[in-house]
Amino acid sequence: MMLIPTHHFRDIERKPEYLQPEKCVPPPHPSPVGTMWFIRDGCGIACAIVTWFLVLYAEFVVLFVMLIPSRDYVYSIINGIVFNLLAFLALASHCRAMLTDPGAVPKGNATKEFIESLQLKPGQVVYKCPKCCSIKPDRAHHCSVCKRCIRKMDHHCPWVNNCVGENNQKYFVLFTMYIALISLHALIMVGFHFLHCFEEDWTKCSSFSPPTTVILLILLCFEGLLFLIFTSVMFGTQVHSICTDETGIERLKRKHQPRERRGSWKSVKETFGGDFSPNWFNPFSGPCDPEPLSDRAWVRQAASLSDTDNTETTEEQSEERKDEDSVEVIDE
């Protein structure tokens, strides 16, 4: 494929409608404090329901197949308390990740009046998202499912029916951690239960028939192993992103958009809500409140774009970039 010199901002400039702020509808009035955030996406809602169903299925098998029929009451009580506590924290974290605004940028604020109010100086630029007509601060990206630009967007997760961003990454990390823990706990209990039943009469191991008991345990074992692997990988990926202060999207764009990073410990504290404490593991305790966006947060220096003028790309990449951000530049 022949390489042609191009510039994705120039591609946008060829579409003049992207650079006309008067086309943007004035932003709606801000929602009252405490308004619930919920994404009306059919796939995401279905995945969230499946998540709850699988956790409740594990609860059913652990309680009614393994623990309640057991004659060792101390074993049943201890494991029942631990498993139910972890399951409760997992579902609570899931709800917080799903119902928390991940850091949405005000929609439709790329109006002519707002851009003029920024009083751009020579050499300064503002990025405008042509899809939701918003001015994007640094490290914000547009989500096609949420239909909003999200600050520090890592990815959109259908299992929580929401983006993972600045305000809910802590809850997503806790969700993956607690799901991994209950999966591991369930696998251990299934192993002990099989060993116990092989030594005893199968009819005394459960209130269900032996074939039904075996099927329920095998399904739980398969579910636990699958989700232990999946959530452990997601947990490790998210912790790495937090420690390196680099989201998944930024990692993919690292070669084209290098940037300065903060210290890892500062990023961890901001994500989990301050210095290390038990609240780090509490889904009802939020992260550090993000600083309100000032006028400086919307404006960037044009100097950061100068090195991209000589970028070479393929025709396919040029086509893909036509939907990226438009830019307003104030020249000398």
Tab-separated table of C-alpha atoms in Angstrom:
chain	number	residue	atom	x	y	z
A	1	MET	CA	0.000	0.000	0.000
A	2	MET	CA	1.462	3.370	-1.001
A	3	LEU	CA	2.086	5.778	1.851
A	4	ILE	CA	0.817	9.284	1.449
A	5	PRO	CA	1.581	12.302	3.656
A	6	THR	CA	-1.462	13.411	5.538
A	7	HIS	CA	-2.566	15.001	8.784
A	8	HIS	CA	-5.706	13.860	10.531
A	9	PHE	CA	-6.547	17.358	11.686
A	10	ARG	CA	-6.354	18.521	8.065
A	11	ASP	CA	-8.776	15.735	7.142
A	12	ILE	CA	-11.264	17.164	9.610
A	13	GLU	CA	-10.710	20.682	8.343
A	14	ARG	CA	-11.838	19.537	4.912
A	15	LYS	CA	-15.229	18.949	6.496
A	16	PRO	CA	-16.150	22.520	7.431
A	17	GLU	CA	-19.250	21.494	9.346
A	18	TYR	CA	-16.971	20.073	12.066
A	19	LEU	CA	-15.420	23.481	12.598
A	20	GLN	CA	-18.631	25.437	12.948
A	21	PRO	CA	-19.422	25.764	16.660
A	22	GLU	CA	-22.747	27.392	15.832
A	23	LYS	CA	-23.897	23.930	14.701
A	24	CYS	CA	-23.664	22.700	18.293
A	25	VAL	CA	-26.820	22.663	20.356
A	26	PRO	CA	-26.373	24.462	23.707
A	27	PRO	CA	-25.600	21.980	26.480
A	28	PRO	CA	-28.521	20.834	28.653
A	29	HIS	CA	-28.878	22.042	32.205
A	30	PRO	CA	-26.662	20.032	34.580
A	31	SER	CA	-28.413	17.183	36.361
A	32	PRO	CA	-29.078	17.463	40.084
A	33	VAL	CA	-26.362	16.171	42.390
A	34	GLY	CA	-26.785	12.459	43.034
A	35	THR	CA	-28.609	11.727	39.783
A	36	MET	CA	-28.099	8.087	38.820
A	37	TRP	CA	-25.978	7.349	35.747
A	38	PHE	CA	-27.251	4.476	33.610
A	39	ILE	CA	-26.406	3.479	30.032
A	40	ARG	CA	-29.374	2.201	28.000
A	41	ASP	CA	-27.477	-0.377	25.972
A	42	GLY	CA	-29.189	-3.710	25.334
A	43	CYS	CA	-25.977	-5.745	25.191
A	44	GLY	CA	-24.595	-4.130	28.344
A	45	ILE	CA	-27.836	-4.631	30.287
A	46	ALA	CA	-27.924	-8.299	29.230
A	47	CYS	CA	-24.297	-8.803	30.303
A	48	ALA	CA	-24.975	-7.136	33.661
A	49	ILE	CA	-27.972	-9.418	34.243
A	50	VAL	CA	-25.885	-12.472	33.322
A	51	THR	CA	-23.209	-11.343	35.797
A	52	TRP	CA	-25.711	-11.186	38.642
A	53	PHE	CA	-27.253	-14.509	37.610
A	54	LEU	CA	-23.860	-16.270	37.669
A	55	VAL	CA	-23.021	-14.876	41.113
A	56	LEU	CA	-26.431	-15.905	42.459
A	57	TYR	CA	-26.007	-19.367	40.897
A	58	ALA	CA	-22.696	-19.734	42.732
A	59	GLU	CA	-24.456	-18.624	45.927
A	60	PHE	CA	-27.130	-21.283	45.436
A	61	VAL	CA	-24.673	-24.122	44.850
A	62	VAL	CA	-22.336	-23.120	47.674
A	63	LEU	CA	-25.133	-22.761	50.218
A	64	PHE	CA	-27.658	-25.460	49.298
A	65	VAL	CA	-25.400	-28.097	47.771
A	66	MET	CA	-22.225	-27.849	49.867
A	67	LEU	CA	-22.561	-25.903	53.113
A	68	ILE	CA	-26.088	-26.418	54.507
A	69	PRO	CA	-26.072	-30.240	54.082
A	70	SER	CA	-22.611	-30.442	55.706
A	71	ARG	CA	-22.404	-31.923	59.191
A	72	ASP	CA	-19.366	-29.799	60.054
A	73	TYR	CA	-21.170	-26.705	61.308
A	74	VAL	CA	-18.019	-24.699	62.021
A	75	TYR	CA	-16.778	-25.301	58.468
A	76	SER	CA	-20.173	-24.310	57.039
A	77	ILE	CA	-20.535	-21.152	59.129
A	78	ILE	CA	-17.017	-19.828	58.469
A	79	ASN	CA	-17.073	-20.506	54.739
A	80	GLY	CA	-20.658	-19.263	54.449
A	81	ILE	CA	-19.782	-15.940	56.069
A	82	VAL	CA	-16.615	-15.469	53.996
A	83	PHE	CA	-18.251	-16.394	50.677
A	84	ASN	CA	-21.356	-14.282	51.231
A	85	LEU	CA	-19.302	-11.283	52.329
A	86	LEU	CA	-17.128	-11.481	49.212
A	87	ALA	CA	-20.183	-11.973	46.995
A	88	PHE	CA	-21.900	-8.953	48.560
A	89	LEU	CA	-18.807	-6.777	48.028
A	90	ALA	CA	-18.524	-8.016	44.432
A	91	LEU	CA	-22.137	-7.132	43.603
A	92	ALA	CA	-21.876	-3.804	45.428
A	93	SER	CA	-18.743	-2.966	43.435
A	94	HIS	CA	-20.541	-3.988	40.252
A	95	CYS	CA	-23.437	-1.642	41.021
A	96	ARG	CA	-21.114	1.250	41.814
A	97	ALA	CA	-19.108	0.678	38.613
A	98	MET	CA	-22.309	0.495	36.568
A	99	LEU	CA	-24.224	3.402	38.118
A	100	THR	CA	-21.380	5.902	38.632
A	101	ASP	CA	-20.650	8.611	36.075
A	102	PRO	CA	-17.204	7.518	34.796
A	103	GLY	CA	-16.183	11.110	34.107
A	104	ALA	CA	-18.356	12.346	31.250
A	105	VAL	CA	-17.428	15.663	29.670
A	106	PRO	CA	-20.347	18.143	29.468
A	107	LYS	CA	-22.205	17.385	26.258
A	108	GLY	CA	-22.639	20.069	23.607
A	109	ASN	CA	-20.355	22.648	25.215
A	110	ALA	CA	-18.437	23.348	21.974
A	111	THR	CA	-20.609	26.376	21.277
A	112	LYS	CA	-19.362	29.605	19.752
A	113	GLU	CA	-20.044	31.498	22.981
A	114	PHE	CA	-18.098	29.035	25.132
A	115	ILE	CA	-15.103	28.971	22.778
A	116	GLU	CA	-15.027	32.760	22.744
A	117	SER	CA	-15.212	32.801	26.544
A	118	LEU	CA	-11.969	30.779	26.718
A	119	GLN	CA	-10.141	33.752	25.173
A	120	LEU	CA	-7.631	31.605	23.293
A	121	LYS	CA	-4.198	33.143	22.913
A	122	PRO	CA	-1.964	32.809	19.836
A	123	GLY	CA	-0.678	29.254	19.534
A	124	GLN	CA	-3.437	27.718	21.678
A	125	VAL	CA	-5.952	25.135	20.481
A	126	VAL	CA	-9.081	23.406	21.701
A	127	TYR	CA	-10.117	19.896	20.702
A	128	LYS	CA	-13.735	19.401	19.700
A	129	CYS	CA	-15.434	16.017	19.406
A	130	PRO	CA	-17.579	16.007	16.235
A	131	LYS	CA	-19.713	13.155	17.600
A	132	CYS	CA	-21.025	14.688	20.826
A	133	CYS	CA	-20.086	18.311	20.061
A	134	SER	CA	-18.002	18.655	23.224
A	135	ILE	CA	-14.693	20.316	23.890
A	136	LYS	CA	-12.386	17.572	25.104
A	137	PRO	CA	-9.930	18.137	27.934
A	138	ASP	CA	-6.631	16.292	27.970
A	139	ARG	CA	-6.878	12.467	28.275
A	140	ALA	CA	-10.569	12.361	27.333
A	141	HIS	CA	-11.865	9.979	24.668
A	142	HIS	CA	-15.233	9.446	23.000
A	143	CYS	CA	-17.199	6.264	23.739
A	144	SER	CA	-19.518	5.178	20.936
A	145	VAL	CA	-21.693	3.187	23.366
A	146	CYS	CA	-22.105	5.854	26.054
A	147	LYS	CA	-22.181	8.513	23.302
A	148	ARG	CA	-20.111	10.793	25.523
A	149	CYS	CA	-16.496	11.841	25.901
A	150	ILE	CA	-15.058	10.262	29.066
A	151	ARG	CA	-12.112	11.606	31.064
A	152	LYS	CA	-9.277	9.055	31.431
A	153	MET	CA	-11.357	6.445	29.611
A	154	ASP	CA	-9.689	3.027	29.837
A	155	HIS	CA	-12.289	0.987	27.934
A	156	HIS	CA	-16.010	0.287	27.747
A	157	CYS	CA	-16.910	-2.871	29.658
A	158	PRO	CA	-20.217	-4.574	28.744
A	159	TRP	CA	-20.121	-6.615	31.963
A	160	VAL	CA	-20.677	-3.442	33.989
A	161	ASN	CA	-22.598	-1.697	31.175
A	162	ASN	CA	-20.422	1.362	31.496
A	163	CYS	CA	-17.111	2.923	30.598
A	164	VAL	CA	-14.214	2.520	32.994
A	165	GLY	CA	-12.967	6.043	33.576
A	166	GLU	CA	-11.699	8.561	36.090
A	167	ASN	CA	-14.591	8.291	38.560
A	168	ASN	CA	-15.368	4.558	38.604
A	169	GLN	CA	-12.087	2.760	37.945
A	170	LYS	CA	-11.755	1.947	41.648
A	171	TYR	CA	-15.116	0.152	41.652
A	172	PHE	CA	-14.196	-1.812	38.536
A	173	VAL	CA	-10.892	-2.907	40.105
A	174	LEU	CA	-12.720	-4.006	43.275
A	175	PHE	CA	-15.324	-5.842	41.192
A	176	THR	CA	-12.685	-7.870	39.350
A	177	MET	CA	-10.805	-8.557	42.584
A	178	TYR	CA	-13.836	-9.791	44.536
A	179	ILE	CA	-15.097	-11.915	41.622
A	180	ALA	CA	-11.648	-13.533	41.392
A	181	LEU	CA	-11.675	-14.198	45.156
A	182	ILE	CA	-15.132	-15.797	45.253
A	183	SER	CA	-14.231	-17.861	42.174
A	184	LEU	CA	-11.098	-19.151	43.911
A	185	HIS	CA	-13.021	-19.779	47.133
A	186	ALA	CA	-15.742	-21.690	45.281
A	187	LEU	CA	-13.172	-23.866	43.474
A	188	ILE	CA	-11.486	-24.756	46.760
A	189	MET	CA	-14.804	-25.688	48.370
A	190	VAL	CA	-15.805	-27.769	45.335
A	191	GLY	CA	-12.518	-29.663	45.594
A	192	PHE	CA	-13.020	-30.393	49.306
A	193	HIS	CA	-16.629	-31.395	48.685
A	194	PHE	CA	-15.685	-33.906	45.997
A	195	LEU	CA	-13.028	-35.434	48.253
A	196	HIS	CA	-15.512	-35.685	51.122
A	197	CYS	CA	-18.217	-37.243	48.973
A	198	PHE	CA	-15.854	-39.837	47.514
A	199	GLU	CA	-15.088	-40.970	51.060
A	200	GLU	CA	-18.714	-40.882	52.222
A	201	ASP	CA	-22.032	-41.950	50.792
A	202	TRP	CA	-23.062	-39.532	47.991
A	203	THR	CA	-26.638	-39.545	49.274
A	204	LYS	CA	-25.413	-37.947	52.516
A	205	CYS	CA	-23.332	-35.232	50.820
A	206	SER	CA	-26.223	-33.203	49.481
A	207	SER	CA	-29.963	-32.830	49.681
A	208	PHE	CA	-30.048	-33.321	45.888
A	209	SER	CA	-29.644	-36.607	44.043
A	210	PRO	CA	-26.039	-37.634	43.223
A	211	PRO	CA	-26.354	-36.952	39.448
A	212	THR	CA	-27.859	-33.510	40.092
A	213	THR	CA	-25.182	-32.732	42.677
A	214	VAL	CA	-22.382	-33.696	40.291
A	215	ILE	CA	-23.822	-31.583	37.455
A	216	LEU	CA	-24.272	-28.530	39.697
A	217	LEU	CA	-20.721	-28.846	41.046
A	218	ILE	CA	-19.171	-29.313	37.602
A	219	LEU	CA	-20.988	-26.246	36.284
A	220	LEU	CA	-19.827	-24.228	39.288
A	221	CYS	CA	-16.280	-25.506	38.814
A	222	PHE	CA	-16.317	-24.477	35.135
A	223	GLU	CA	-17.771	-21.050	35.975
A	224	GLY	CA	-15.291	-20.469	38.781
A	225	LEU	CA	-12.273	-21.440	36.691
A	226	LEU	CA	-13.367	-19.312	33.734
A	227	PHE	CA	-14.044	-16.194	35.791
A	228	LEU	CA	-10.973	-16.665	37.974
A	229	ILE	CA	-8.758	-16.487	34.887
A	230	PHE	CA	-10.700	-13.665	33.223
A	231	THR	CA	-11.039	-11.379	36.263
A	232	SER	CA	-7.471	-12.022	37.433
A	233	VAL	CA	-6.160	-10.850	34.065
A	234	MET	CA	-8.457	-7.802	34.129
A	235	PHE	CA	-7.444	-6.997	37.704
A	236	GLY	CA	-3.752	-7.175	36.837
A	237	THR	CA	-4.261	-5.040	33.733
A	238	GLN	CA	-6.135	-2.361	35.660
A	239	VAL	CA	-3.593	-2.248	38.492
A	240	HIS	CA	-0.807	-1.915	35.930
A	241	SER	CA	-2.681	0.925	34.217
A	242	ILE	CA	-3.127	2.742	37.517
A	243	CYS	CA	0.497	2.286	38.607
A	244	THR	CA	1.843	3.476	35.261
A	245	ASP	CA	-0.783	6.244	34.995
A	246	GLU	CA	-1.616	5.082	31.483
A	247	THR	CA	-5.062	3.959	30.342
A	248	GLY	CA	-5.638	1.179	27.848
A	249	ILE	CA	-6.392	3.674	25.063
A	250	GLU	CA	-3.294	5.717	25.878
A	251	ARG	CA	-1.184	2.561	25.790
A	252	LEU	CA	-2.381	1.863	22.235
A	253	LYS	CA	-1.605	5.448	21.175
A	254	ARG	CA	1.686	5.693	23.060
A	255	LYS	CA	3.888	5.758	19.934
A	256	HIS	CA	1.932	8.595	18.339
A	257	GLN	CA	1.096	10.687	21.407
A	258	PRO	CA	3.884	10.542	24.021
A	259	ARG	CA	3.092	12.400	27.229
A	260	GLU	CA	4.460	13.062	30.684
A	261	ARG	CA	3.286	10.692	33.434
A	262	ARG	CA	2.796	11.234	37.153
A	263	GLY	CA	4.342	9.173	39.925
A	264	SER	CA	2.711	5.775	40.306
A	265	TRP	CA	1.918	6.147	44.028
A	266	LYS	CA	0.129	9.463	43.449
A	267	SER	CA	-2.007	7.863	40.735
A	268	VAL	CA	-2.872	4.938	43.026
A	269	LYS	CA	-3.910	7.247	45.860
A	270	GLU	CA	-6.089	9.349	43.575
A	271	THR	CA	-7.818	6.250	42.212
A	272	PHE	CA	-8.507	4.577	45.555
A	273	GLY	CA	-9.226	7.675	47.637
A	274	GLY	CA	-6.176	8.861	49.565
A	275	ASP	CA	-3.525	7.133	51.652
A	276	PHE	CA	-3.703	3.393	52.174
A	277	SER	CA	-6.581	2.396	54.449
A	278	PRO	CA	-9.387	-0.192	54.632
A	279	ASN	CA	-11.481	2.207	52.538
A	280	TRP	CA	-9.404	1.160	49.541
A	281	PHE	CA	-11.348	-2.114	49.606
A	282	ASN	CA	-14.701	-0.500	50.373
A	283	PRO	CA	-17.000	-0.079	47.340
A	284	PHE	CA	-19.039	2.482	49.282
A	285	SER	CA	-16.026	4.806	49.603
A	286	GLY	CA	-15.249	6.763	46.455
A	287	PRO	CA	-11.972	7.891	44.880
A	288	CYS	CA	-10.502	11.326	45.412
A	289	ASP	CA	-12.835	13.986	44.057
A	290	PRO	CA	-11.506	15.142	40.667
A	291	GLU	CA	-10.579	18.788	40.391
A	292	PRO	CA	-13.277	20.811	38.587
A	293	LEU	CA	-12.377	21.617	35.004
A	294	SER	CA	-11.044	25.154	34.727
A	295	ASP	CA	-10.683	27.125	31.504
A	296	ARG	CA	-7.054	25.959	31.279
A	297	ALA	CA	-8.188	22.320	31.159
A	298	TRP	CA	-9.963	22.882	27.834
A	299	VAL	CA	-7.007	24.608	26.113
A	300	ARG	CA	-3.806	23.022	24.801
A	301	GLN	CA	-0.697	24.364	23.123
A	302	ALA	CA	-0.437	24.085	19.353
A	303	ALA	CA	3.264	23.315	19.727
A	304	SER	CA	2.378	19.777	20.707
A	305	LEU	CA	0.896	19.266	17.226
A	306	SER	CA	3.804	20.606	15.192
A	307	ASP	CA	5.680	17.326	15.021
A	308	THR	CA	2.734	15.542	13.448
A	309	ASP	CA	2.686	17.597	10.243
A	310	ASN	CA	5.120	15.221	8.559
A	311	THR	CA	3.339	12.055	9.681
A	312	GLU	CA	2.914	9.366	7.052
A	313	THR	CA	-0.025	7.002	7.133
A	314	THR	CA	-1.951	4.645	4.922
A	315	GLU	CA	-5.128	5.530	3.070
A	316	GLU	CA	-7.112	3.287	5.430
A	317	GLN	CA	-5.731	5.067	8.483
A	318	SER	CA	-6.571	8.400	6.883
A	319	GLU	CA	-10.175	7.301	6.403
A	320	GLU	CA	-10.432	6.050	9.998
A	321	ARG	CA	-9.161	9.339	11.376
A	322	LYS	CA	-11.783	11.441	9.632
A	323	ASP	CA	-14.060	10.938	12.600
A	324	GLU	CA	-11.456	12.075	15.158
A	325	ASP	CA	-11.312	15.397	16.944
A	326	SER	CA	-11.483	18.680	15.128
A	327	VAL	CA	-9.275	21.494	16.285
A	328	GLU	CA	-9.578	25.235	16.632
A	329	VAL	CA	-6.202	27.008	16.230
A	330	ILE	CA	-5.471	30.628	17.029
A	331	ASP	CA	-2.556	31.753	14.825
A	332	GLU	CA	-0.133	34.516	15.442
